[in-house]
């Protein structure tokens, strides 16, 4: 595995952690149960980065 793939996987993990924390902070602790658009953006960014890492790995 190249360094770029390892860094992309690390970035994907950090984005996933940030997404989980954001979901907790915005949905669990608030009265409104709506998920903000920026949390969806974090999740989408995590999926894109993970997909790019898998594509580069092969």
Short mmCIF file of C-alpha atoms in Angstrom, two decimals:
data_model
loop_
_atom_site.label_atom_id
_atom_site.label_comp_id
_atom_site.label_asym_id
_atom_site.label_seq_id
_atom_site.Cartn_x
_atom_site.Cartn_y
_atom_site.Cartn_z
CA UNK A 1 0.00 0.00 0.00
CA UNK A 2 1.25 3.42 -0.85
CA UNK A 3 1.49 6.33 1.53
CA UNK A 4 -1.37 8.12 -0.23
CA UNK A 5 -3.73 5.19 0.37
CA UNK A 6 -2.82 5.00 4.05
CA UNK A 7 -3.36 8.75 4.44
CA UNK A 8 -6.71 8.54 2.67
CA UNK A 9 -7.83 5.73 4.98
CA UNK A 10 -6.75 7.78 8.00
CA UNK A 11 -8.63 10.81 6.69
CA UNK A 12 -11.68 8.65 6.10
CA UNK A 13 -11.53 7.40 9.69
CA UNK A 14 -11.26 10.94 11.03
CA UNK A 15 -14.22 12.04 8.92
CA UNK A 16 -16.26 9.07 10.19
CA UNK A 17 -15.42 9.94 13.79
CA UNK A 18 -16.38 13.58 13.14
CA UNK A 19 -19.65 12.45 11.54
CA UNK A 20 -20.57 10.29 14.54
CA UNK A 21 -19.73 13.05 17.01
CA UNK A 22 -21.70 15.57 14.93
CA UNK A 23 -24.72 13.28 14.79
CA UNK A 24 -24.64 12.93 18.55
CA UNK A 25 -24.20 16.66 19.10
CA UNK A 26 -26.95 17.72 16.71
CA UNK A 27 -29.59 14.99 17.02
CA UNK A 28 -29.26 13.38 20.44
CA UNK A 29 -28.70 16.55 22.47
CA UNK A 30 -31.21 18.80 20.67
CA UNK A 31 -34.98 18.81 20.75
CA UNK A 32 -35.17 18.90 16.95
CA UNK A 33 -34.48 15.52 15.43
CA UNK A 34 -33.51 16.90 12.02
CA UNK A 35 -30.02 16.14 10.72
CA UNK A 36 -28.36 19.33 9.43
CA UNK A 37 -27.03 19.44 5.87
CA UNK A 38 -23.42 19.85 7.00
CA UNK A 39 -23.59 16.52 8.84
CA UNK A 40 -24.79 14.86 5.64
CA UNK A 41 -21.86 16.57 3.92
CA UNK A 42 -19.41 15.10 6.42
CA UNK A 43 -20.81 11.63 5.84
CA UNK A 44 -20.68 12.06 2.08
CA UNK A 45 -17.09 13.31 2.26
CA UNK A 46 -16.17 10.25 4.32
CA UNK A 47 -17.66 7.93 1.71
CA UNK A 48 -15.92 9.73 -1.16
CA UNK A 49 -12.52 9.61 0.54
CA UNK A 50 -12.95 5.92 1.43
CA UNK A 51 -13.98 5.14 -2.14
CA UNK A 52 -10.94 6.99 -3.50
CA UNK A 53 -8.68 5.02 -1.15
CA UNK A 54 -10.13 1.71 -2.30
CA UNK A 55 -9.80 2.69 -5.97
CA UNK A 56 -6.18 3.76 -5.48
CA UNK A 57 -5.41 0.57 -3.59
CA UNK A 58 -6.17 -1.65 -6.56
#
